[in-house]
Coordinates of C-alpha atoms in Angstrom, one line a residue:
Chain A
M226 CA 53.7 119.3 154.9
P227 CA 52.2 121.3 157.8
L228 CA 50.9 124.0 155.5
I229 CA 49.0 121.5 153.2
D230 CA 45.2 121.6 153.3
M231 CA 44.6 119.0 150.6
A232 CA 46.8 116.8 148.4
M233 CA 46.5 115.5 144.8
L234 CA 48.9 112.6 144.1
V235 CA 49.7 112.2 140.4
I236 CA 50.5 108.7 139.2
T237 CA 50.7 107.1 135.7
G238 CA 49.4 103.8 134.4
G239 CA 47.7 103.1 137.7
K240 CA 51.1 102.4 139.3
V241 CA 51.7 103.3 142.9
E242 CA 55.4 103.0 143.8
E243 CA 57.3 103.2 147.1
W244 CA 57.6 107.0 147.0
E245 CA 53.8 107.4 146.5
K246 CA 53.1 105.0 149.3
K247 CA 55.4 107.0 151.7
L248 CA 53.6 110.2 150.7
M249 CA 50.2 108.5 151.4
D250 CA 51.5 107.4 154.8
I251 CA 52.3 111.0 155.7
F252 CA 49.0 112.2 154.4
R253 CA 47.1 109.7 156.6
K254 CA 49.3 110.4 159.6
Q255 CA 48.7 114.2 159.3
A256 CA 45.0 113.7 158.4
I257 CA 45.5 115.5 155.1
P258 CA 42.7 114.7 152.6
F259 CA 44.0 113.4 149.3
F260 CA 43.1 111.7 146.0
L261 CA 44.9 110.1 143.1
I262 CA 45.1 111.4 139.6
N263 CA 46.1 108.9 136.9
N264 CA 47.7 111.3 134.5
K265 CA 48.6 110.6 130.8
A266 CA 45.3 108.7 130.5
D267 CA 45.5 109.4 126.7
L268 CA 48.5 107.0 126.7
F269 CA 48.1 104.7 129.8
R270 CA 44.4 104.5 130.5
V271 CA 43.2 102.5 133.5
T272 CA 40.0 100.5 133.0
E273 CA 36.9 101.1 135.1
E274 CA 37.5 97.8 136.8
E275 CA 41.1 98.7 137.7
L276 CA 40.0 102.2 138.9
K277 CA 37.5 100.5 141.3
N278 CA 40.2 98.2 142.6
L279 CA 42.6 101.1 143.2
K280 CA 39.9 103.1 145.0
E281 CA 39.2 100.2 147.3
H282 CA 42.9 99.4 147.9
W283 CA 44.0 102.9 148.7
G284 CA 40.8 104.1 150.3
T285 CA 40.3 107.3 148.3
D286 CA 39.2 108.5 144.9
V287 CA 41.2 107.8 141.7
V288 CA 40.5 109.5 138.4
N289 CA 41.7 109.1 134.8
F290 CA 43.1 112.4 133.6
S291 CA 45.2 113.8 130.7
A292 CA 47.1 117.1 131.1
K293 CA 47.5 116.9 127.3
T294 CA 43.9 116.4 126.2
R295 CA 42.3 117.8 129.3
E296 CA 40.2 114.6 129.6
G297 CA 38.9 114.2 133.1
L298 CA 39.4 117.9 134.0
D299 CA 35.8 118.4 135.3
E300 CA 36.1 115.3 137.4
V301 CA 39.4 116.5 138.9
I302 CA 37.9 119.9 139.8
A303 CA 34.9 118.1 141.3
L304 CA 37.2 116.0 143.5
M305 CA 39.2 119.1 144.5
R306 CA 35.9 120.5 145.7
K307 CA 35.0 117.3 147.5
H308 CA 38.3 116.8 149.3
T309 CA 39.2 120.4 150.3
P310 CA 38.1 120.8 153.9
E311 CA 35.4 123.5 154.2
N312 CA 37.3 125.4 156.9
T313 CA 40.2 126.2 154.5
Y314 CA 38.0 128.5 152.4
R315 CA 34.8 129.2 154.4
Q316 CA 35.2 131.5 157.3
T317 CA 33.1 130.7 160.3
S318 CA 32.6 133.2 163.0
M319 CA 35.2 133.9 165.7
L320 CA 32.5 135.5 167.9
A321 CA 29.7 133.0 167.4
G322 CA 28.2 132.1 170.8
L323 CA 29.9 135.1 172.4
I324 CA 27.6 137.9 171.1
K325 CA 24.0 138.3 170.1
P326 CA 22.4 140.7 167.6
G327 CA 22.5 144.3 168.9
D328 CA 25.3 143.5 171.4
V329 CA 28.1 146.1 171.8
V330 CA 31.7 144.9 171.5
V331 CA 34.5 147.4 172.3
L332 CA 37.7 147.0 170.3
V333 CA 40.8 148.6 171.8
T334 CA 43.2 149.2 168.9
P335 CA 46.4 151.2 169.5
I336 CA 48.0 152.8 166.5
D337 CA 51.6 152.0 166.8
S338 CA 54.6 152.3 164.5
E339 CA 53.8 149.0 162.8
A340 CA 50.2 150.1 161.9
P341 CA 50.0 150.5 158.1
E342 CA 49.4 154.2 157.2
G343 CA 45.8 155.0 156.7
R344 CA 44.8 151.4 157.4
L345 CA 44.1 148.9 160.2
I346 CA 46.0 145.7 160.8
L347 CA 44.3 142.5 159.7
P348 CA 43.1 141.0 163.0
Q349 CA 41.3 144.3 163.8
V350 CA 39.5 144.4 160.4
Q351 CA 38.6 140.7 160.7
T352 CA 37.1 141.2 164.2
I353 CA 35.1 144.3 163.1
R354 CA 33.7 142.3 160.2
D355 CA 32.9 139.4 162.5
V356 CA 31.0 141.7 164.9
L357 CA 29.0 143.0 161.9
D358 CA 28.3 139.5 160.6
N359 CA 26.8 138.7 164.0
D360 CA 24.6 141.8 163.8
G361 CA 26.6 143.4 166.6
V362 CA 27.9 146.9 167.1
A363 CA 31.7 147.4 167.1
V364 CA 33.0 150.4 169.2
V365 CA 36.6 151.0 167.9
L366 CA 38.9 153.2 170.0
K367 CA 42.5 153.8 170.9
E368 CA 43.7 152.6 174.3
D369 CA 43.8 156.1 175.8
Q370 CA 40.0 156.5 175.1
T371 CA 38.8 153.3 176.8
A372 CA 38.3 154.6 180.4
R373 CA 36.8 157.9 179.2
F374 CA 34.3 156.2 176.9
L375 CA 33.1 153.7 179.4
R376 CA 32.8 156.4 182.1
D377 CA 31.0 159.0 180.0
N378 CA 28.7 156.6 178.1
P379 CA 26.2 154.5 179.9
I380 CA 26.8 151.5 177.6
K381 CA 27.6 148.0 179.0
P382 CA 29.6 146.2 176.3
I383 CA 29.1 142.4 176.2
L384 CA 32.8 142.0 175.6
V385 CA 36.0 144.1 175.3
I386 CA 38.7 142.9 172.9
S387 CA 42.1 144.6 173.3
D388 CA 45.3 144.6 171.4
S389 CA 47.5 142.3 173.5
Q390 CA 50.2 144.8 173.8
V391 CA 48.0 147.1 175.9
I392 CA 46.1 144.3 177.6
L393 CA 47.2 145.3 181.1
K394 CA 46.0 148.9 180.6
T395 CA 42.7 147.7 179.1
C396 CA 42.1 145.3 182.1
K397 CA 42.6 148.2 184.4
D398 CA 40.4 150.6 182.5
V399 CA 37.5 148.1 182.0
P400 CA 35.3 147.4 185.1
E401 CA 35.8 143.8 186.4
N402 CA 32.2 142.8 185.5
I403 CA 32.8 143.4 181.8
P404 CA 34.4 140.3 180.1
T405 CA 37.7 141.3 178.5
T406 CA 40.1 139.5 176.2
G407 CA 42.7 140.1 173.5
F408 CA 42.5 139.9 169.6
S409 CA 45.3 137.3 169.7
I410 CA 43.5 135.2 172.3
L411 CA 40.3 135.4 170.2
L412 CA 42.3 134.1 167.2
A413 CA 44.0 131.5 169.5
H414 CA 40.5 130.2 170.5
Y415 CA 39.2 130.4 166.9
K416 CA 41.9 128.7 165.0
G417 CA 44.8 128.0 167.3
D418 CA 45.6 124.9 169.4
F419 CA 43.6 126.5 172.2
K420 CA 43.5 123.4 174.5
N421 CA 47.3 122.9 174.3
Y422 CA 47.8 126.7 174.8
L423 CA 45.8 126.4 178.0
K424 CA 48.0 123.5 179.1
G425 CA 51.3 125.1 178.0
T426 CA 51.0 128.8 179.0
P427 CA 51.5 128.3 182.7
S428 CA 54.9 126.7 182.0
L429 CA 56.2 130.3 181.7
K430 CA 56.5 130.1 185.5
N431 CA 58.9 127.1 185.3
L432 CA 61.4 128.6 182.8
K433 CA 65.1 128.3 184.0
D434 CA 68.3 130.0 183.2
G435 CA 69.6 128.9 179.8
D436 CA 66.2 127.8 178.4
K437 CA 65.5 128.3 174.7
I438 CA 62.2 129.7 173.5
L439 CA 61.0 129.3 169.9
I440 CA 58.7 132.1 168.6
L441 CA 56.5 131.2 165.6
E442 CA 55.2 134.1 163.6
S443 CA 53.0 133.4 160.6
C444 CA 53.2 136.5 158.4
T445 CA 56.2 138.4 157.1
H446 CA 55.3 141.9 158.3
Q447 CA 57.8 144.7 158.1
V448 CA 59.8 144.4 161.3
S449 CA 60.2 147.6 163.3
C450 CA 62.5 148.5 166.2
D451 CA 60.0 147.6 168.8
D452 CA 58.7 144.4 167.1
I453 CA 56.3 142.3 169.1
G454 CA 57.8 138.9 168.4
R455 CA 61.5 139.9 168.3
V456 CA 61.7 142.6 171.0
K457 CA 58.6 143.0 173.2
I458 CA 57.7 139.4 174.0
P459 CA 61.3 138.3 174.7
R460 CA 61.7 141.4 177.0
W461 CA 58.4 140.8 178.8
I462 CA 59.2 137.1 179.4
S463 CA 62.7 137.9 180.6
Q464 CA 61.4 140.5 183.0
F465 CA 58.7 138.2 184.3
T466 CA 60.9 135.2 184.8
N467 CA 64.1 137.1 185.8
K468 CA 66.0 134.3 184.0
K469 CA 68.6 134.3 181.3
L470 CA 66.7 132.9 178.3
S471 CA 67.5 132.8 174.6
F472 CA 64.8 133.3 171.8
R473 CA 64.6 132.2 168.2
V474 CA 62.0 133.6 165.8
V475 CA 60.8 131.6 162.8
A476 CA 58.7 133.7 160.5
G477 CA 56.4 133.1 157.5
T478 CA 56.6 129.5 156.1
E479 CA 60.2 129.0 157.1
K480 CA 60.9 125.5 158.3
I481 CA 60.5 124.7 162.0
P482 CA 63.8 123.4 163.6
D483 CA 64.0 119.6 163.6
D484 CA 65.4 119.5 167.1
I485 CA 62.2 120.9 168.6
S486 CA 62.7 119.1 172.0
Q487 CA 65.7 121.4 172.8
Y488 CA 63.2 124.2 173.3
A489 CA 61.6 124.8 176.7
M490 CA 58.6 126.5 175.1
V491 CA 57.0 127.3 171.7
I492 CA 55.0 130.5 171.3
Q493 CA 52.8 131.0 168.2
C494 CA 51.3 134.3 167.0
G495 CA 47.5 134.7 166.4
G496 CA 48.0 133.4 162.8
C497 CA 45.5 135.8 161.1
V498 CA 46.9 134.8 157.7
L499 CA 46.8 131.0 158.4
T500 CA 44.1 128.4 158.5
K501 CA 43.4 126.3 161.6
R502 CA 44.9 123.2 160.1
Q503 CA 48.1 125.1 159.2
I504 CA 48.5 126.3 162.8
I505 CA 47.7 122.9 164.4
N506 CA 50.1 121.1 162.0
R507 CA 52.8 123.7 162.5
L508 CA 52.6 123.1 166.3
K509 CA 52.2 119.3 166.1
P510 CA 56.0 118.4 166.4
A511 CA 56.2 120.5 169.6
V512 CA 53.0 119.1 171.1
E513 CA 54.1 115.5 170.3
A514 CA 57.6 116.1 171.8
G515 CA 55.9 117.3 175.0
V516 CA 57.2 120.9 174.6
P517 CA 54.7 123.4 176.1
V518 CA 53.0 125.6 173.5
S519 CA 51.4 129.0 174.0
N520 CA 50.2 132.0 172.0
Y521 CA 51.3 135.6 171.8
G522 CA 48.2 137.0 173.5
M523 CA 48.0 134.3 176.2
T524 CA 51.7 134.7 177.0
I525 CA 51.5 138.5 177.2
A526 CA 48.4 138.2 179.5
F527 CA 50.2 135.6 181.6
V528 CA 53.3 137.7 182.2
N529 CA 51.1 140.8 182.9
G530 CA 49.1 138.9 185.5
V531 CA 45.7 139.1 183.7
Y532 CA 45.7 135.6 182.2
D533 CA 42.7 134.2 184.2
R534 CA 40.5 137.2 183.2
V535 CA 41.3 137.1 179.5
I536 CA 40.7 133.4 179.0
Q537 CA 37.5 133.5 181.0
P538 CA 35.1 134.3 178.1
F539 CA 36.3 131.3 176.2
I540 CA 36.4 128.9 179.1
R541 CA 32.8 129.8 179.9
K542 CA 31.7 129.5 176.2
D543 CA 33.4 126.1 175.8
E544 CA 31.8 124.8 179.0
E545 CA 28.3 126.0 177.8
K546 CA 28.9 124.2 174.5
N547 CA 29.8 120.9 176.3
E548 CA 26.8 121.0 178.6
Chain B
M267 CA 48.9 162.7 132.0
P268 CA 46.1 163.1 134.5
L269 CA 47.5 160.4 136.7
I270 CA 51.0 161.9 137.0
D271 CA 52.0 163.4 140.4
M272 CA 55.6 164.3 139.4
A273 CA 57.7 164.1 136.3
M274 CA 61.4 163.6 135.6
L275 CA 62.4 164.6 132.1
V276 CA 65.6 162.8 130.8
I277 CA 67.8 164.7 128.4
T278 CA 71.3 164.1 127.1
G279 CA 74.2 166.6 126.6
G280 CA 72.1 169.4 128.1
K281 CA 70.0 169.5 124.9
V282 CA 66.3 170.3 125.1
E283 CA 64.5 169.5 121.8
E284 CA 61.0 170.3 120.5
W285 CA 59.5 167.1 122.1
E286 CA 60.9 168.0 125.5
K287 CA 59.6 171.5 125.2
K288 CA 56.1 170.2 124.4
L289 CA 56.2 168.0 127.4
M290 CA 57.3 170.8 129.7
D291 CA 54.4 172.9 128.3
I292 CA 52.0 170.2 129.3
F293 CA 53.6 169.8 132.8
R294 CA 53.2 173.6 133.4
K295 CA 49.7 173.6 132.1
Q296 CA 48.6 170.8 134.3
A297 CA 50.7 172.1 137.3
I298 CA 52.8 168.8 137.4
P299 CA 56.1 169.4 139.2
F300 CA 59.1 168.3 137.2
F301 CA 62.9 168.4 136.9
L302 CA 65.5 167.6 134.3
I303 CA 68.0 164.7 134.4
N304 CA 71.0 165.1 132.1
N305 CA 71.7 161.4 131.6
K306 CA 74.9 159.8 130.2
A307 CA 76.9 162.3 132.2
D308 CA 79.8 159.9 131.9
L309 CA 79.9 160.7 128.2
F310 CA 78.2 164.1 127.7
R311 CA 78.9 166.0 130.9
V312 CA 77.3 169.5 131.4
T313 CA 79.5 172.1 133.2
E314 CA 78.3 173.8 136.4
E315 CA 78.0 177.0 134.4
E316 CA 75.8 175.3 131.8
L317 CA 73.7 173.6 134.5
K318 CA 73.1 177.0 136.1
N319 CA 72.0 178.5 132.7
L320 CA 69.7 175.5 132.1
K321 CA 68.1 175.9 135.5
E322 CA 67.4 179.6 135.0
H323 CA 66.2 179.1 131.4
W324 CA 63.7 176.2 132.2
G325 CA 62.8 177.3 135.7
T326 CA 63.5 174.0 137.4
D327 CA 66.3 171.8 138.7
V328 CA 68.7 170.1 136.3
V329 CA 71.2 167.4 137.5
N330 CA 74.1 165.5 135.9
F331 CA 73.4 161.8 136.1
S332 CA 74.7 158.5 134.6
A333 CA 72.5 155.4 134.6
K334 CA 75.8 153.5 133.8
T335 CA 78.1 154.7 136.6
R336 CA 75.3 155.8 139.0
E337 CA 76.9 159.2 139.3
G338 CA 74.4 161.7 140.6
L339 CA 72.0 159.1 142.0
D340 CA 71.8 160.6 145.5
E341 CA 71.0 164.0 144.0
V342 CA 68.3 162.5 141.8
I343 CA 66.7 160.9 144.8
A344 CA 66.9 164.1 146.7
L345 CA 65.2 166.0 143.8
M346 CA 62.5 163.3 143.7
R347 CA 61.8 164.0 147.3
K348 CA 61.8 167.7 146.8
H349 CA 59.5 167.8 143.8
T350 CA 56.9 165.1 144.8
P351 CA 53.9 166.9 146.3
E352 CA 53.4 166.0 149.9
N353 CA 49.8 165.1 149.4
T354 CA 50.7 162.2 147.1
Y355 CA 52.3 160.2 149.9
R356 CA 51.3 161.8 153.2
Q357 CA 47.7 161.3 154.2
T358 CA 46.1 164.2 155.9
S359 CA 42.9 163.7 157.9
M360 CA 39.5 163.4 156.2
L361 CA 37.8 164.3 159.5
A362 CA 40.1 167.1 160.7
G363 CA 37.9 170.0 161.9
L364 CA 34.8 167.7 162.0
I365 CA 35.6 165.8 165.2
K366 CA 37.4 166.4 168.5
P367 CA 39.1 163.9 170.8
G368 CA 36.6 161.6 172.5
D369 CA 33.9 162.4 170.0
V370 CA 31.7 159.4 168.8
V371 CA 31.3 158.9 165.1
V372 CA 28.8 156.2 163.9
L373 CA 29.7 154.4 160.7
V374 CA 26.9 152.6 158.9
T375 CA 28.5 149.8 156.9
P376 CA 26.2 147.3 155.1
I377 CA 27.7 144.0 154.2
D378 CA 26.6 143.4 150.7
S379 CA 27.6 140.9 148.0
E380 CA 30.6 143.0 147.0
A381 CA 32.1 143.1 150.5
P382 CA 35.3 141.0 150.5
E383 CA 34.8 137.9 152.7
G384 CA 36.0 138.4 156.3
R385 CA 37.2 142.0 155.5
L386 CA 35.8 145.5 155.1
I387 CA 36.0 147.7 152.0
L388 CA 38.7 150.3 151.8
P389 CA 36.8 153.5 152.5
Q390 CA 35.4 152.0 155.7
V391 CA 38.8 151.0 156.9
Q392 CA 40.2 154.4 156.0
T393 CA 37.5 156.2 157.9
I394 CA 37.8 154.0 161.0
R395 CA 41.5 154.7 161.0
D396 CA 40.9 158.4 160.5
V397 CA 38.5 158.5 163.5
L398 CA 41.2 156.8 165.6
D399 CA 43.9 159.2 164.4
N400 CA 41.7 162.1 165.6
D401 CA 41.4 160.3 169.0
G402 CA 37.7 159.7 168.3
V403 CA 35.5 156.7 168.9
A404 CA 34.2 154.8 165.9
V405 CA 30.9 152.9 166.3
V406 CA 30.6 150.5 163.4
L407 CA 27.3 148.9 162.7
K408 CA 25.1 147.5 159.9
E409 CA 22.2 149.6 158.5
D410 CA 19.6 147.5 160.3
Q411 CA 21.2 148.3 163.7
T412 CA 21.3 152.1 163.5
A413 CA 17.9 153.0 164.8
R414 CA 18.1 150.4 167.6
F415 CA 21.5 151.5 168.7
L416 CA 20.6 155.2 168.8
R417 CA 17.4 154.5 170.6
D418 CA 18.8 152.1 173.3
N419 CA 22.0 154.0 174.0
P420 CA 22.0 157.5 175.3
I421 CA 25.0 158.5 173.1
K422 CA 24.9 161.6 170.9
P423 CA 27.3 161.0 168.0
I424 CA 29.0 164.1 166.6
L425 CA 28.5 162.7 163.1
V426 CA 27.0 159.7 161.3
I427 CA 28.7 158.5 158.1
S428 CA 26.7 156.0 156.1
D429 CA 27.4 153.9 153.0
S430 CA 25.8 155.9 150.2
Q431 CA 23.7 152.9 149.1
V432 CA 21.7 153.0 152.3
I433 CA 21.8 156.8 152.8
L434 CA 18.0 157.2 152.7
K435 CA 17.4 154.6 155.4
T436 CA 20.2 156.1 157.5
C437 CA 18.8 159.6 157.2
K438 CA 15.4 158.3 158.4
D439 CA 17.0 156.3 161.3
V440 CA 19.1 159.2 162.6
P441 CA 17.4 162.1 164.4
E442 CA 17.5 165.3 162.4
N443 CA 19.7 167.1 164.9
I444 CA 22.6 164.6 164.4
P445 CA 24.8 165.6 161.3
T446 CA 24.7 162.8 158.8
T447 CA 26.7 162.2 155.6
G448 CA 28.1 159.4 153.4
F449 CA 31.5 157.7 153.0
S450 CA 31.7 158.7 149.4
I451 CA 30.8 162.4 150.2
L452 CA 33.5 162.4 152.9
L453 CA 35.9 161.3 150.2
A454 CA 34.5 163.8 147.7
H455 CA 35.2 166.6 150.1
Y456 CA 38.6 165.3 151.1
K457 CA 40.0 164.6 147.7
G458 CA 37.4 165.1 145.1
D459 CA 36.6 168.3 143.1
F460 CA 34.0 169.2 145.8
K461 CA 33.3 172.8 144.7
N462 CA 32.5 171.6 141.2
Y463 CA 30.4 168.6 142.5
L464 CA 28.4 171.2 144.5
K465 CA 27.8 173.2 141.3
G466 CA 27.2 170.1 139.1
T467 CA 25.1 167.8 141.2
P468 CA 21.8 169.7 140.9
S469 CA 22.0 169.3 137.1
L470 CA 20.5 165.9 137.7
K471 CA 17.2 167.7 137.7
N472 CA 17.8 169.0 134.1
L473 CA 18.6 165.7 132.4
K474 CA 16.6 165.1 129.2
D475 CA 15.6 162.1 127.1
G476 CA 18.6 160.9 125.1
D477 CA 21.2 162.4 127.4
K478 CA 24.5 160.5 127.9
I479 CA 26.1 160.1 131.3
L480 CA 29.7 159.2 131.9
I481 CA 30.5 157.3 135.1
L482 CA 34.1 157.3 136.3
E483 CA 35.2 154.5 138.6
S484 CA 38.7 154.6 139.9
C485 CA 39.4 151.0 141.0
T486 CA 38.9 147.7 139.2
H487 CA 36.9 145.9 141.8
Q488 CA 35.1 142.6 141.0
V489 CA 31.8 143.6 139.4
S490 CA 28.7 141.9 140.8
C491 CA 25.2 141.6 139.4
D492 CA 24.0 144.6 141.5
D493 CA 27.1 146.8 140.9
I494 CA 26.9 150.3 142.2
G495 CA 28.3 152.1 139.1
R496 CA 26.9 149.8 136.4
V497 CA 23.5 148.9 137.8
K498 CA 22.4 150.9 140.9
I499 CA 23.3 154.5 140.0
P500 CA 22.0 154.2 136.4
R501 CA 18.7 152.7 137.8
W502 CA 18.3 155.4 140.5
I503 CA 19.0 158.3 138.1
S504 CA 16.6 156.8 135.5
Q505 CA 13.9 156.4 138.1
F506 CA 14.5 159.9 139.5
T507 CA 14.5 161.7 136.2
N508 CA 12.0 159.4 134.5
K509 CA 14.0 160.0 131.3
K510 CA 15.5 157.7 128.7
L511 CA 19.3 158.1 129.4
S512 CA 22.3 156.1 128.4
F513 CA 25.3 155.4 130.6
R514 CA 28.9 154.7 130.0
V515 CA 31.3 153.4 132.7
V516 CA 35.1 154.1 132.4
A517 CA 37.0 152.1 135.1
G518 CA 40.5 152.0 136.5
T519 CA 43.0 154.1 134.5
E520 CA 41.2 153.6 131.2
K521 CA 41.3 156.6 129.0
I522 CA 38.5 159.2 129.3
P523 CA 36.6 159.7 126.0
D524 CA 37.9 162.6 124.0
D525 CA 34.5 163.8 123.0
I526 CA 33.7 164.7 126.6
S527 CA 31.3 167.5 125.6
Q528 CA 28.8 165.0 124.2
Y529 CA 28.0 163.9 127.8
A530 CA 25.3 165.7 129.8
M531 CA 27.0 164.8 133.1
V532 CA 30.1 163.1 134.6
I533 CA 29.8 161.2 137.9
Q534 CA 33.0 160.2 139.7
C535 CA 33.3 157.6 142.5
G536 CA 34.8 158.4 145.9
G537 CA 38.3 157.5 144.6
C538 CA 39.6 155.8 147.7
V539 CA 42.6 154.4 145.6
L540 CA 43.5 157.8 144.0
T541 CA 45.2 161.0 145.1
K542 CA 43.4 164.3 145.0
R543 CA 45.5 165.5 142.0
Q544 CA 44.6 162.3 140.1
I545 CA 40.9 162.9 140.6
I546 CA 41.0 166.7 139.8
N547 CA 43.0 166.1 136.6
R548 CA 40.8 163.2 135.6
L549 CA 37.8 165.6 135.8
K550 CA 39.5 168.6 134.3
P551 CA 38.4 168.0 130.7
A552 CA 34.8 167.8 131.7
V553 CA 35.0 170.9 134.0
E554 CA 36.7 172.9 131.2
A555 CA 34.1 171.8 128.7
G556 CA 31.4 173.0 131.0
V557 CA 30.0 169.5 131.6
P558 CA 28.4 169.2 135.1
V559 CA 30.4 166.9 137.4
S560 CA 29.2 165.0 140.4
N561 CA 30.2 162.2 142.8
Y562 CA 28.6 158.8 143.5
G563 CA 27.5 159.7 147.1
M564 CA 26.3 163.2 146.2
T565 CA 24.3 161.9 143.2
I566 CA 22.7 159.1 145.3
A567 CA 21.8 161.6 148.0
F568 CA 20.3 163.9 145.5
V569 CA 18.1 161.4 143.8
N570 CA 17.0 160.2 147.3
G571 CA 16.0 163.7 148.4
V572 CA 18.6 163.9 151.2
Y573 CA 21.2 166.0 149.4
D574 CA 21.0 169.1 151.5
R575 CA 21.3 167.2 154.8
V576 CA 24.4 165.2 153.8
I577 CA 26.4 168.1 152.3
Q578 CA 25.6 170.2 155.4
P579 CA 28.5 169.1 157.6
F580 CA 31.1 170.1 155.0
I581 CA 29.4 173.4 154.0
R582 CA 29.4 174.4 157.6
K583 CA 33.1 173.3 158.1
D584 CA 34.2 175.1 155.0
E585 CA 32.4 178.3 156.0
E586 CA 34.1 178.1 159.4
K587 CA 37.4 177.8 157.7
N588 CA 36.8 180.8 155.6
E589 CA 35.7 183.1 158.4

């Protein structure tokens, strides 16, 4: 269920049974938009009067349809359009409110063993595009060029966005007065459960020997020997806490463990391939069970001691929005 | 044949018939590396002595193999490695020799109706990655930011690379002393038939009423109403020549017309999805028939009157290489 953006419930002869009622309960609980399709309308048609009653009773649209004769197809497509939340297909801007036309944004993008040959990884491409969509200027460089570029060129970027894996170096290389954050934190703010990440991340300080940590990764990228979710983050958290911890990685759309409350923390990746609803719903069981949740970039920044600096651009932006 | 990078010719019982001989003639003529696989070795094995004779006679490797028992599989894989040209799988740098570590390259990347939502098109991503691989700094901006960025920031880029569709505006916005070219021209130099493009492009001046022009596009992108190969280039060439011309587009791996000599010109796209061998072989019939060949970016620059400027960076580089 957590990956569903919109549901179409197929019934016949206008009959809603126990199973359909249970499904609708789940849809409502998880705030999943849905409507009813009365299929086989060529055999078991529902009158206009009955349709109206069904609509009122179940609180959503109901439509006569026949998969055989294709009757009602246009109406079904129109209802799919109506009920699909706009944020599942229309991208808004990650950087809206953070940059103005002409602003320069520096993107620190290391090329490591997991970078696809001759290409860039998706969050980097998405961010460059977002800068362009905001009429900004994206300065893309590797981590060993940051200090030199800022020293030799009298440019003051409005923002520096760094790969989280080199966030400590970037924070050292960029003067304190230039706002600095990570790609993964930008994604966390844009389509993660940012408020709960802010609450949950400091729990990294409270981890104890024997604690279990669940790592949620959304894509199924080729795993390398120095994988971020499987090797680097566990290593960094273990070093930071100096505790004996165990880690479990759940990748792609693999089911999240039922016994979520046995985990001391849940850490979600940036989710470049997911929608916001998918991430929020994936984290919901943990949030409801009171398990602290965090994000790759925010966790890495926290254990590197640069957390306050990298969340600052978003705290400020959200405060401005609320004023 | 023009799309083949390496061939494995399967024979049985060590017998090479007329058909195989014809194929080997074609491989040699088109400089396609190949080797022979003597299949069904479990039934019709060839002795070491015979293998040696076959190798000497046909001038390439021959290996006993059985698709049934998998005998010889390791050797076949080793020969595939040996005979596959390195440039079909290993990317070299497009910008090698053009930039040094720390150099700034400005990339002018309009976002038009064909740009994929939330992404960048492939040649742009490839070029950004190439800048990073050369330890350079890529400044990515839209065409309406070029003049402002260069005016407000005291940076002297080593090179400006522009989308060909806005090459005229970019050439106006960038001071004459900064080398300027197009993505498509960069690709043309890197893996096109650059020498023949240089010879062929000026033929645009000589087009006459009734001339036919063949446009070769290598990918199968979604065609929009203002498509570069189908609408813009035909329009620009027609305006430039003021002649009545007809255009034919061949896209993807669709076969090139046999009667190539009826065309007055052949114009090839940048070929971001092809290897150099694939492009060269695709153009070979035209080159051999004496039909002038050109490239999208070089043609656009020519009809916009900025041809000499945009080919300059490569002419200079190639001269340096030959000294």
